[in-house]
């Protein structure tokens, strides 16, 4: 048993505006549009339909260009979905707010004014509000143009001492120049709880944005819809970067140009998500651990507090890891298992003692068998205190890297010394062999007494592989597995995120590990490997080992063909000699000696692979072939590598009843939202260049819109039959020409030249036949 620890679709001119509250009259009502002829550069569009509690008639004029009766769009115009008749597309201006409009909520009023501002090419903000002294509720809002008022000017002192603030160059910032713009809309709360427009000022004293696609960059229009905020929160929880999250949202919109917000808005939103846990991050984390412990009594966590009752150290381990600890540091498929995680405020010996003690308590007080760490002295001292019976070794890779920094200049140009040093460290299979090679290297190159080599020699028992050949370190000679896990953490965790977010990501990594385990189990059960030889042992081990370990065994079996056997003492002592050089770098061109007791079924090799990895080496397998041993003795098949699930196997720890997997409600919402956006894009985009296709899509989109809280225009003073509502003007509507004869004296329904309906004509034909 071993452990590698690591303790460290927004609308443009061609789409319908989003309908929330009272955003757009044209988008919320079924309209009928008649296109008058374009003359003198002015196009007229008449829109009529049912709106609110009464009928609405809107006549608006906008500048245009004579182009087949189609008005050229500006920032003050908007396409209505039904603005198509006889193949002619007509552009109509969004209705301006007017005094007397009533909204259900102040937010609906703001959205309506903001929607109007978006098409008019300016941005809005709240200038001021008023509260009731009795109820402390808002009773009045003043919405103004973003350029209302004046810019604040910083006063710069010209006298006095020179301070650091005066001499440090400030970051260059662009700003919006305020011009005392008079444009505004004032709403007041009515006794009935509604909000009425009591004042509206249309005029501006500055240039407005004329290109509609640029209005999305104005402050009040850079909004992210609530459902998209939740989707971005989901991406944030998956540690997706702001840039990638924005690209995903832009793809859902059909392109960056269609997205109503910027990458900076997504970044700011993620900053808000991080700020949610500020000053309450640790409390939320501990509450989460407490909930997990209620659901899973075997979940273990512990922490310490400092003098100010702040969390100083934190450790947790789930039930799956606790059960796996009995058998594995890596599982039977060769996959690294997370056996716990901890946070330390500092890396002192006492902190490591606490951490290792908590780990040991969580694992039933059982010491680790073997441990590999880097050269951290505090960690080393703590291991001696806590894990008294464990074998601790330092990572060879770290020590060799440190040696290169010191010995690199000295070994530069001395290839023979460098090769001897590598051979001494990496290809010694016993302490005696290492000692002999080391002294021979010092004598050959006359470096006896060199302090750099003496320092490495003094530490030899903590890092040289020859001193750990008889210890069980399965496929572990360095902390590469720990370093690999560290790399995985970096992909899942952002240092800017909270502890709570880290815990969530750690759990996801754990789930990913279980998923890999399930995949390997499925491969072992459902797939048949490709056999490399005709040896019966290969068929035997296929039934015994998991697929990963079977592949390791296959490799050793294949390497055995690189050797031939020389008997030293009959069948009891044999030398396994390579024909040239073994393909495995560790074995190289050297000869290995195998001791055999065929009657007892006992074999050992000087390479010590079985003792280190728990798998027979190619040298013993070659001896099996020579001695006609057809099957591997059962004591050389470790249960930890067996494909059979053990009773206490840490892999099967969930114990969940068999049921169909179900997606969470929030996840279902996100998936559905993504699918709908993608599906709409696939349907709509191909028809955007086709006038007929565009008109059909636009009409269907209007039919899908649900109108919510439309504004009401209050009637004041004049009789209903004499009053026509057209925004700010009170004018009678122009009569619509007949569709069949273009006369304005009668309607299309009463036209005498109107052809009979198809069904009526069919009945008449039938009557004639009967007669």
XYZ file of C-alpha atoms in Angstrom:
771
model
C 0.000 0.000 0.000
C 1.471 3.337 -0.983
C 0.437 6.956 -1.185
C 1.690 9.829 -3.238
C 0.642 12.899 -1.317
C 0.369 16.416 -2.578
C -0.500 18.905 0.084
C -0.626 22.074 -1.736
C -30.842 36.450 -29.210
C -30.186 40.075 -28.670
C -32.251 42.000 -31.263
C -30.841 44.094 -34.041
C -32.846 45.833 -36.774
C -33.777 42.457 -38.250
C -35.118 40.832 -35.091
C -37.833 41.398 -32.542
C -36.833 43.026 -29.208
C -36.967 40.918 -26.080
C -40.370 41.331 -24.433
C -40.121 41.895 -20.704
C -42.561 44.318 -19.162
C -43.326 47.030 -21.718
C -40.354 47.205 -24.022
C -41.740 47.748 -27.479
C -45.194 48.446 -28.806
C -44.364 47.139 -32.227
C -42.994 43.872 -30.925
C -45.876 43.175 -28.529
C -48.981 43.647 -30.656
C -50.183 41.942 -33.814
C -49.855 44.776 -36.306
C -51.115 45.486 -39.776
C -48.853 47.648 -41.883
C -49.627 49.414 -45.122
C -46.709 50.775 -47.089
C -47.361 54.180 -48.572
C -45.320 55.339 -51.486
C -41.947 56.803 -50.691
C -41.678 60.367 -51.854
C -39.438 63.336 -51.216
C -37.070 61.202 -49.186
C -39.725 60.569 -46.496
C -41.269 57.160 -45.884
C -44.514 56.799 -43.929
C -45.618 53.694 -42.081
C -49.020 53.310 -40.444
C -49.416 50.707 -37.731
C -52.723 49.750 -36.175
C -53.738 47.071 -33.772
C -55.032 46.170 -30.335
C -52.915 47.377 -27.432
C -53.574 47.407 -23.713
C -57.211 48.241 -22.937
C -57.913 50.203 -26.112
C -57.064 50.526 -29.733
C -53.818 52.156 -30.736
C -53.097 53.916 -33.978
C -49.536 55.047 -34.580
C -48.337 57.097 -37.495
C -44.623 57.817 -37.735
C -42.367 59.234 -40.351
C -38.690 58.588 -40.848
C -36.055 59.593 -43.337
C -35.631 57.167 -46.179
C -34.163 56.506 -49.558
C -36.154 55.703 -52.657
C -35.381 52.058 -53.110
C -38.463 50.195 -54.198
C -40.545 51.493 -51.307
C -38.132 50.256 -48.590
C -36.942 52.719 -45.933
C -33.241 52.585 -45.062
C -32.843 51.664 -41.360
C -31.344 54.081 -38.855
C -30.806 53.926 -35.122
C -34.320 55.330 -34.682
C -36.101 52.653 -36.687
C -37.111 49.081 -36.074
C -38.472 46.264 -38.180
C -41.829 44.947 -37.102
C -42.288 41.273 -37.772
C -45.427 41.917 -39.851
C -44.040 44.929 -41.708
C -44.185 42.987 -44.942
C -46.966 43.231 -47.464
C -46.804 42.135 -51.065
C -43.102 41.465 -50.664
C -42.306 45.060 -49.546
C -40.535 45.471 -46.227
C -41.497 48.594 -44.264
C -39.615 50.103 -41.329
C -41.487 51.758 -38.461
C -40.233 53.884 -35.597
C -40.687 52.620 -32.028
C -43.349 54.523 -30.140
C -42.024 57.315 -27.978
C -43.111 57.464 -24.356
C -45.848 59.989 -23.669
C -47.420 61.638 -20.658
C -50.197 59.454 -19.327
C -48.603 56.082 -19.984
C -49.086 53.760 -17.014
C -46.832 50.802 -16.146
C -47.325 48.000 -13.662
C -43.883 48.484 -12.087
C -41.117 51.078 -12.081
C -38.795 48.475 -13.571
C -41.190 47.992 -16.497
C -41.156 51.753 -17.082
C -37.366 51.825 -17.038
C -37.136 48.913 -19.476
C -39.606 50.579 -21.812
C -37.661 53.853 -21.839
C -34.384 51.972 -22.223
C -35.770 50.047 -25.204
C -36.832 53.310 -26.810
C -33.383 54.759 -26.058
C -31.696 51.765 -27.674
C -33.441 52.462 -30.990
C -32.977 56.209 -30.622
C -29.210 55.837 -30.161
C -28.579 56.930 -26.567
C -28.140 55.431 -23.096
C -30.102 56.171 -19.925
C -29.523 56.194 -16.189
C -31.488 56.980 -13.028
C -30.881 60.603 -12.078
C -32.770 60.616 -8.793
C -35.656 59.037 -6.921
C -37.952 59.965 -4.048
C -39.138 57.881 -1.107
C -42.292 58.171 0.951
C -41.586 59.316 4.497
C -44.344 57.066 5.820
C -43.719 53.800 3.969
C -40.107 54.415 2.900
C -41.061 53.122 -0.554
C -40.035 54.720 -3.823
C -42.660 57.080 -5.201
C -40.821 58.806 -8.042
C -38.058 58.078 -10.535
C -36.317 60.395 -12.985
C -34.716 58.579 -15.912
C -32.335 60.771 -17.897
C -29.935 60.522 -20.808
C -26.479 59.344 -19.826
C -25.121 62.753 -20.882
C -27.387 64.684 -18.522
C -25.646 66.862 -15.954
C -21.963 67.757 -15.931
C -18.758 65.816 -15.331
C -17.111 66.073 -11.953
C -13.748 67.782 -12.133
C -11.020 66.756 -9.722
C -9.500 69.719 -7.931
C -5.720 69.697 -8.192
C -3.872 71.663 -5.524
C -1.212 73.966 -6.923
C 0.440 74.673 -3.618
C 1.678 72.631 -0.687
C 4.160 69.766 -0.595
C 4.541 67.356 -3.483
C 2.959 64.043 -2.535
C 3.203 60.612 -4.116
C -0.312 60.994 -5.483
C 0.710 64.080 -7.432
C 3.760 62.594 -9.100
C 2.427 59.088 -9.924
C 0.969 58.992 -13.401
C -2.640 57.889 -13.289
C -4.023 55.269 -15.617
C -5.552 56.768 -18.723
C -9.318 56.357 -18.654
C -11.888 57.330 -21.271
C -15.123 58.835 -20.029
C -18.532 59.916 -21.308
C -18.789 63.665 -21.634
C -21.920 65.051 -20.011
C -23.554 67.930 -21.850
C -26.528 68.807 -19.617
C -28.744 66.862 -22.026
C -32.410 67.676 -21.257
C -33.843 64.315 -22.431
C -35.667 62.563 -19.613
C -38.740 60.635 -18.506
C -40.299 61.070 -15.054
C -42.619 58.440 -13.575
C -44.609 58.717 -10.372
C -46.354 56.100 -8.283
C -50.161 56.317 -8.407
C -52.530 55.581 -5.491
C -53.338 52.272 -7.204
C -49.711 51.150 -7.068
C -48.994 51.732 -10.757
C -46.403 54.037 -12.285
C -47.490 56.899 -14.540
C -45.394 58.987 -16.888
C -45.824 62.579 -15.699
C -43.155 64.214 -17.848
C -41.289 63.344 -21.026
C -38.612 65.355 -22.795
C -37.505 64.056 -26.186
C -34.826 66.486 -27.377
C -31.073 65.969 -27.048
C -28.254 68.497 -27.349
C -25.616 66.066 -28.610
C -24.973 63.610 -31.387
C -26.516 60.181 -30.903
C -25.319 56.803 -32.119
C -26.635 56.341 -35.632
C -25.555 52.760 -36.219
C -27.857 50.367 -34.368
C -25.214 47.645 -33.983
C -23.141 50.064 -31.854
C -25.883 50.793 -29.317
C -25.123 47.563 -27.492
C -21.886 49.154 -26.241
C -23.771 51.939 -24.440
C -23.932 51.421 -20.679
C -27.654 50.873 -20.169
C -27.895 48.421 -23.094
C -25.008 46.165 -22.078
C -27.258 43.902 -20.088
C -27.042 40.132 -19.641
C -30.452 38.400 -19.417
C -31.088 36.477 -16.163
C -31.160 33.055 -17.811
C -27.827 33.759 -19.488
C -26.351 34.889 -16.178
C -27.248 31.490 -14.775
C -25.624 29.782 -17.747
C -22.463 31.870 -17.265
C -22.545 30.975 -13.559
C -22.636 27.330 -14.609
C -19.612 27.869 -16.871
C -17.905 29.730 -14.019
C -18.486 26.720 -11.788
C -16.740 24.572 -14.401
C -13.746 26.953 -14.309
C -14.317 28.090 -17.880
C -12.384 31.303 -18.507
C -14.225 34.544 -19.208
C -12.959 34.586 -22.790
C -14.180 31.048 -23.477
C -17.516 31.726 -21.726
C -18.062 34.799 -23.919
C -17.180 32.811 -27.045
C -19.729 30.157 -26.081
C -22.453 32.769 -25.564
C -21.527 34.504 -28.839
C -21.827 31.166 -30.664
C -25.300 30.700 -29.181
C -26.227 34.134 -30.568
C -24.854 33.263 -33.975
C -21.791 35.509 -33.759
C -20.103 38.166 -31.657
C -21.875 40.947 -33.581
C -25.243 39.664 -32.383
C -24.256 39.291 -28.725
C -25.717 42.217 -26.706
C -22.821 42.407 -24.274
C -19.047 42.259 -24.314
C -16.335 40.042 -22.924
C -15.700 42.691 -20.282
C -19.283 42.325 -19.056
C -18.747 38.583 -18.634
C -15.533 39.235 -16.712
C -17.313 41.686 -14.418
C -20.095 39.180 -13.843
C -17.565 36.528 -12.807
C -15.993 39.033 -10.420
C -19.435 39.427 -8.831
C -19.713 35.665 -8.470
C -16.365 35.536 -6.706
C -17.366 38.422 -4.452
C -20.430 36.482 -3.273
C -18.180 34.379 -1.034
C -16.075 37.241 0.275
C -15.967 37.253 4.086
C -18.255 34.199 4.191
C -16.315 31.718 2.098
C -15.038 29.560 4.955
C -18.390 29.510 6.739
C -20.103 28.309 3.580
C -17.410 25.664 3.120
C -17.812 24.329 6.664
C -21.607 24.358 6.319
C -21.203 22.365 3.113
C -18.988 19.828 4.891
C -21.562 19.536 7.651
C -24.293 18.781 5.117
C -22.091 16.180 3.427
C -21.472 14.492 6.758
C -25.223 14.260 7.375
C -25.699 12.584 4.002
C -22.585 10.418 4.338
C -21.600 9.583 7.946
C -18.185 8.341 6.758
C -17.269 11.754 5.373
C -14.484 13.166 7.559
C -13.319 16.744 7.992
C -11.385 18.679 10.583
C -10.024 22.193 11.066
C -8.166 24.380 13.562
C -8.746 28.001 14.573
C -6.235 30.675 15.442
C -6.429 33.155 18.302
C -8.893 35.291 16.381
C -11.192 32.317 15.639
C -10.161 32.204 12.002
C -9.671 28.869 10.230
C -5.962 28.127 10.177
C -5.822 24.557 8.832
C -8.422 22.478 7.034
C -8.570 18.810 6.011
C -11.253 16.594 4.529
C -11.589 13.112 3.037
C -14.676 11.384 1.647
C -15.922 7.888 2.402
C -14.771 6.504 -0.966
C -11.151 7.459 -0.253
C -11.322 6.057 3.292
C -12.481 2.684 1.999
C -9.961 2.694 -0.851
C -7.113 3.358 1.580
C -7.201 -0.222 2.820
C -6.033 -1.520 -0.556
C -4.863 1.211 -2.836
C -2.764 4.298 -3.403
C -3.415 3.612 -7.021
C -6.341 1.381 -7.865
C -6.296 -1.987 -9.609
C -6.492 -0.231 -12.971
C -3.389 1.835 -12.283
C -5.404 5.046 -11.770
C -4.314 7.494 -9.069
C -6.782 7.859 -6.199
C -7.284 11.030 -4.173
C -6.898 10.040 -0.544
C -7.627 13.430 0.965
C -6.988 17.144 0.684
C -5.803 19.811 3.092
C -5.114 23.529 3.352
C -2.355 24.878 5.581
C -1.752 28.509 6.425
C 1.984 27.870 6.664
C 4.361 25.005 5.863
C 5.894 24.535 9.284
C 6.532 21.157 10.891
C 3.694 21.543 13.391
C 1.234 22.222 10.560
C 2.294 19.048 8.743
C 2.120 17.071 12.005
C -1.492 18.185 12.427
C -2.347 17.381 8.822
C -0.772 13.911 8.822
C -2.287 13.121 12.215
C -5.769 13.981 10.958
C -5.173 11.875 7.861
C -4.071 8.954 9.996
C -7.093 9.308 12.283
C -9.434 9.367 9.287
C -7.844 6.151 8.012
C -8.338 4.218 11.230
C -4.900 4.921 12.727
C -3.099 2.799 10.130
C 0.295 4.004 8.925
C 1.099 4.437 5.289
C 3.289 1.694 3.884
C 5.407 3.922 1.635
C 5.583 7.661 1.018
C 7.267 9.706 -1.716
C 7.717 13.460 -1.228
C 10.015 16.230 -2.365
C 12.895 17.471 -0.183
C 10.761 19.531 2.178
C 12.479 19.324 5.569
C 9.373 20.283 7.558
C 7.380 17.546 5.866
C 10.158 15.030 6.453
C 10.267 15.841 10.185
C 6.489 15.494 10.465
C 6.471 12.109 8.711
C 8.981 10.747 11.217
C 6.693 11.845 14.074
C 3.351 10.634 12.675
C 4.111 7.685 10.368
C 6.571 5.753 12.509
C 6.551 2.520 10.489
C 6.317 4.030 6.994
C 9.107 3.974 4.430
C 9.784 7.529 3.318
C 11.792 8.354 0.209
C 12.487 11.548 -1.672
C 11.559 12.048 -5.279
C 14.493 11.102 -7.488
C 13.434 13.541 -10.195
C 13.545 16.536 -7.843
C 16.969 15.563 -6.531
C 18.363 15.033 -10.023
C 16.992 18.428 -11.078
C 18.654 20.079 -8.097
C 21.850 18.192 -8.880
C 21.803 19.517 -12.444
C 21.668 23.064 -11.171
C 24.787 22.441 -9.088
C 26.625 19.901 -11.248
C 25.474 21.160 -14.636
C 28.413 23.492 -15.280
C 30.814 20.907 -13.866
C 29.450 18.053 -16.025
C 29.209 20.226 -19.132
C 31.532 18.758 -21.745
C 32.260 15.685 -19.575
C 29.952 13.195 -21.263
C 31.711 10.150 -19.869
C 31.346 11.383 -16.277
C 27.712 12.276 -16.939
C 27.019 8.791 -18.331
C 28.732 7.107 -15.390
C 26.760 9.203 -12.933
C 23.482 8.268 -14.645
C 24.406 4.586 -14.779
C 25.334 4.616 -11.113
C 22.048 6.171 -9.985
C 19.493 4.713 -12.402
C 20.858 1.274 -13.234
C 22.016 -0.045 -9.865
C 19.777 -2.833 -8.592
C 21.218 -3.279 -5.109
C 22.923 -1.070 -2.481
C 26.167 -3.014 -2.936
C 26.136 -2.429 -6.669
C 25.521 1.275 -6.163
C 28.321 1.592 -3.620
C 30.723 -0.169 -5.948
C 29.785 1.885 -9.002
C 29.885 5.149 -7.055
C 33.399 4.587 -5.773
C 34.568 3.466 -9.189
C 33.150 6.676 -10.679
C 34.946 8.857 -8.111
C 38.244 7.068 -8.694
C 37.968 7.065 -12.476
C 37.286 10.785 -12.753
C 39.411 11.797 -9.737
C 36.612 13.606 -7.894
C 37.068 12.097 -4.423
C 36.383 14.771 -1.843
C 34.166 16.866 -4.124
C 31.547 18.334 -1.753
C 28.810 18.299 -4.365
C 29.078 14.541 -4.857
C 29.606 13.947 -1.156
C 26.321 15.711 -0.368
C 24.442 13.479 -2.791
C 26.129 10.394 -1.379
C 25.162 11.309 2.182
C 21.490 11.429 1.142
C 21.701 8.217 -0.914
C 19.414 6.156 1.338
C 16.565 8.618 0.875
C 16.507 8.834 -2.918
C 18.680 6.295 -4.787
C 16.353 3.581 -6.238
C 18.781 0.780 -5.345
C 17.903 1.213 -1.656
C 14.167 0.687 -2.325
C 14.236 -2.315 -4.644
C 12.618 -4.551 -2.041
C 9.895 -2.031 -1.172
C 6.489 -2.003 -2.850
C 6.265 1.194 -4.902
C 4.012 0.088 -7.798
C 5.068 1.979 -10.922
C 6.274 4.831 -8.678
C 9.815 6.067 -8.624
C 9.031 9.784 -8.502
C 6.190 12.114 -7.525
C 5.042 12.269 -11.127
C 1.582 11.061 -10.152
C 1.320 13.834 -7.578
C 2.654 16.367 -10.067
C 0.166 15.063 -12.616
C -2.663 15.551 -10.150
C -1.376 19.065 -9.510
C -1.636 19.758 -13.252
C -5.218 18.475 -13.212
C -6.023 20.787 -10.314
C -4.703 23.750 -12.270
C -7.115 22.932 -15.082
C -10.050 22.825 -12.692
C -9.123 25.503 -10.149
C -8.461 29.214 -10.525
C -6.372 30.828 -7.737
C -8.785 33.772 -7.766
C -11.703 31.570 -6.835
C -12.881 30.787 -3.327
C -12.149 27.833 -1.052
C -15.726 26.727 -1.531
C -15.223 26.718 -5.294
C -12.051 24.647 -4.819
C -14.005 22.093 -2.772
C -16.589 21.858 -5.531
C -13.905 21.385 -8.179
C -12.118 18.792 -6.034
C -15.351 16.839 -5.876
C -15.652 17.003 -9.663
C -12.124 15.634 -10.020
C -13.083 12.792 -7.696
C -16.103 12.062 -9.866
C -13.891 12.150 -12.949
C -11.608 9.539 -11.349
C -14.574 7.282 -10.611
C -15.710 7.725 -14.204
C -12.294 6.601 -15.467
C -12.451 3.615 -13.163
C -15.858 2.651 -14.551
C -14.535 3.011 -18.085
C -11.616 0.680 -17.366
C -13.962 -1.801 -15.692
C -16.145 -1.748 -18.801
C -13.141 -2.299 -21.083
C -12.024 -5.253 -18.962
C -15.476 -6.840 -19.031
C -16.678 -6.130 -22.552
C -13.609 -6.108 -24.817
C -11.159 -8.837 -25.826
C -7.479 -7.838 -26.101
C -5.248 -8.520 -29.053
C -2.973 -11.415 -28.129
C 0.709 -10.952 -28.929
C 1.929 -14.528 -28.434
C 0.623 -18.058 -28.357
C 1.805 -18.650 -24.781
C -0.905 -20.094 -22.488
C 0.140 -17.682 -19.725
C -1.150 -14.802 -21.866
C -4.640 -16.362 -21.940
C -4.440 -17.100 -18.229
C -3.556 -13.538 -17.226
C -6.211 -12.082 -19.515
C -8.806 -13.763 -17.302
C -7.100 -12.691 -14.085
C -5.774 -9.157 -14.503
C -7.582 -5.925 -15.207
C -6.967 -4.688 -18.719
C -4.361 -2.086 -17.692
C -2.316 -4.631 -15.761
C -2.771 -7.227 -18.469
C -1.187 -4.777 -20.900
C 1.760 -4.391 -18.503
C 2.089 -8.185 -18.310
C 1.888 -8.418 -22.116
C 4.741 -5.962 -22.452
C 6.951 -8.003 -20.129
C 6.000 -11.193 -21.987
C 6.952 -9.560 -25.270
C 10.265 -8.306 -23.846
C 11.162 -11.862 -22.845
C 11.837 -12.607 -26.509
C 14.867 -10.272 -26.290
C 16.695 -12.778 -24.018
C 18.094 -16.262 -23.983
C 18.848 -18.389 -20.886
C 22.222 -19.699 -19.708
C 22.103 -22.294 -16.921
C 24.579 -21.538 -14.136
C 23.538 -24.285 -11.713
C 21.055 -26.493 -13.530
C 17.469 -25.350 -13.182
C 18.022 -23.508 -9.876
C 20.296 -20.679 -11.005
C 19.962 -19.172 -14.450
C 21.309 -16.101 -16.212
C 18.964 -14.289 -18.567
C 21.149 -12.724 -21.246
C 19.975 -10.179 -23.869
C 20.676 -10.909 -27.523
C 21.688 -7.292 -27.976
C 19.964 -4.837 -25.687
C 16.499 -4.947 -24.198
C 14.058 -2.349 -25.490
C 13.220 -1.415 -21.926
C 15.656 1.351 -20.940
C 15.830 0.217 -17.312
C 17.039 -3.254 -18.321
C 19.369 -2.194 -21.122
C 22.204 -4.565 -22.180
C 22.853 -6.120 -18.793
C 22.344 -9.734 -17.752
C 19.995 -10.634 -14.899
C 20.163 -13.703 -12.657
C 17.065 -15.674 -11.747
C 16.904 -18.077 -8.792
C 14.322 -20.827 -9.336
C 12.742 -23.530 -7.185
C 10.417 -25.188 -9.663
C 9.112 -27.789 -7.239
C 7.996 -25.087 -4.805
C 6.999 -22.606 -7.506
C 9.307 -19.904 -6.146
C 11.300 -17.552 -8.356
C 13.259 -14.327 -7.830
C 15.190 -11.999 -10.125
C 17.909 -9.453 -9.456
C 15.824 -6.754 -11.164
C 13.296 -6.961 -8.266
C 10.378 -5.902 -10.452
C 7.875 -8.132 -8.650
C 8.880 -6.709 -5.267
C 8.560 -3.128 -6.597
C 5.529 -3.355 -8.908
C 3.790 -6.609 -8.053
C 4.118 -7.917 -11.638
C 6.508 -10.625 -12.848
C 9.425 -9.398 -14.934
C 10.339 -10.548 -18.427
C 13.370 -12.431 -17.023
C 11.281 -14.761 -14.854
C 8.824 -15.187 -17.736
C 11.739 -16.240 -19.951
C 12.764 -18.790 -17.330
C 9.138 -20.041 -17.254
C 9.380 -20.644 -20.974
C 12.703 -22.438 -20.589
C 11.448 -24.639 -17.739
C 8.128 -25.314 -19.509
C 6.053 -23.583 -16.819
C 2.698 -23.076 -18.484
C 0.871 -21.031 -15.837
C 1.851 -18.304 -13.412
C 1.715 -19.554 -9.798
C -1.210 -17.991 -7.939
C 1.013 -16.330 -5.291
C 2.516 -14.190 -8.049
C -0.905 -12.818 -8.900
C -1.607 -10.028 -6.405
C -5.306 -9.596 -5.504
C -4.931 -5.818 -5.817
C -4.462 -6.227 -9.599
C -7.253 -8.765 -9.968
C -10.223 -8.103 -12.232
C -12.476 -9.695 -9.614
C -14.092 -7.079 -7.361
C -12.909 -7.557 -3.805
C -15.268 -7.366 -0.857
C -13.579 -4.254 0.505
C -12.678 -2.779 -2.869
C -12.541 0.964 -2.653
C -13.904 1.358 -6.165
C -17.346 0.019 -5.343
C -18.061 2.432 -2.532
C -21.079 4.406 -3.622
C -23.616 1.712 -2.831
C -26.357 3.506 -4.760
C -29.478 1.679 -5.822
C -29.793 1.003 -9.525
C -31.804 3.772 -11.173
C -31.805 5.765 -14.363
C -29.511 8.798 -14.089
C -31.377 12.098 -13.967
C -30.165 15.592 -14.730
C -30.780 18.304 -12.138
C -33.497 20.904 -12.733
C -30.951 23.716 -13.091
C -28.856 21.618 -15.445
C -31.959 20.762 -17.458
C -32.749 24.471 -17.787
C -29.242 25.248 -19.022
C -29.195 22.365 -21.508
C -32.620 23.299 -22.863
C -31.648 26.952 -23.189
C -28.503 26.027 -25.109
C -30.364 23.632 -27.391
C -33.132 26.132 -28.163
C -30.650 28.925 -28.969
C -28.623 26.648 -31.206
C -31.743 25.278 -32.928
C -33.124 28.775 -33.593
C -29.825 29.854 -35.082
C -29.766 26.841 -37.401
C -33.299 27.693 -38.597
C -32.990 31.458 -38.884
C -29.481 32.106 -40.240
C -29.978 30.423 -43.664
C -33.018 32.678 -44.359
C -31.540 36.043 -43.388
C -30.412 36.735 -46.955
C -33.816 35.832 -48.427
C -36.627 38.439 -48.146
C -39.413 35.864 -48.307
C -37.737 33.558 -45.801
C -37.043 36.459 -43.473
C -40.682 37.582 -43.514
C -41.909 34.062 -42.731
C -39.467 33.609 -39.844
C -40.325 37.056 -38.461
C -44.058 36.341 -38.432
C -43.574 33.038 -36.635
C -41.351 34.670 -34.036
C -44.043 37.252 -33.250
C -46.544 34.455 -32.732
C -44.228 32.954 -30.102
C -43.940 36.187 -28.104
C -45.841 36.430 -24.808
C -46.859 40.030 -23.996
C -46.339 40.944 -20.325
C -47.552 44.138 -18.632
C -47.983 46.419 -21.706
C -48.154 50.144 -20.938
C -51.580 51.763 -20.857
C -52.188 55.179 -22.412
C -54.759 56.941 -20.257
C -57.576 58.790 -21.989
C -58.080 62.311 -20.744
C -60.877 64.673 -21.527
C -62.012 63.986 -25.081
C -64.750 61.539 -26.202
C -63.513 58.111 -27.218
C -64.938 58.246 -30.755
C -63.080 61.503 -31.524
C -59.741 60.686 -29.931
C -56.983 58.797 -31.731
C -53.875 57.734 -29.859
C -50.659 58.058 -31.847
C -48.047 58.590 -29.147
C -47.749 62.361 -28.703
C -50.011 63.433 -31.631
C -53.823 63.354 -31.841
C -54.659 62.933 -35.547
C -57.178 60.749 -37.380
C -55.803 57.720 -39.196
C -55.394 57.738 -42.942
C -57.781 55.346 -44.703
C -56.241 52.162 -46.034
C -56.555 51.600 -49.810
C -58.442 48.551 -51.023
C -56.245 45.625 -51.809
C -58.037 44.818 -55.075
C -58.892 48.193 -56.637
C -56.729 50.643 -54.553
C -59.802 52.765 -53.785
C -59.990 54.538 -50.405
C -63.800 54.868 -50.446
C -64.446 51.340 -49.261
C -62.549 48.590 -47.403
C -61.058 45.473 -48.918
C -63.810 43.312 -47.379
C -66.551 45.320 -49.138
C -64.867 45.669 -52.510
C -67.350 44.838 -55.332
C -64.534 43.430 -57.458
C -63.355 41.125 -54.726
C -63.165 37.549 -56.085
C -65.241 34.927 -54.242
C -63.538 32.731 -51.705
C -62.304 29.404 -52.942
C -64.837 27.403 -50.929
C -67.700 29.604 -52.125
C -66.643 29.148 -55.748
C -66.500 25.379 -55.263
C -70.064 25.319 -53.876
C -71.278 27.442 -56.795
C -69.664 25.075 -59.293
C -71.299 22.093 -57.586
C -74.707 23.797 -57.720
C -74.315 24.431 -61.443
C -73.445 20.774 -62.043
C -76.461 19.636 -60.054
C -78.767 21.890 -62.054
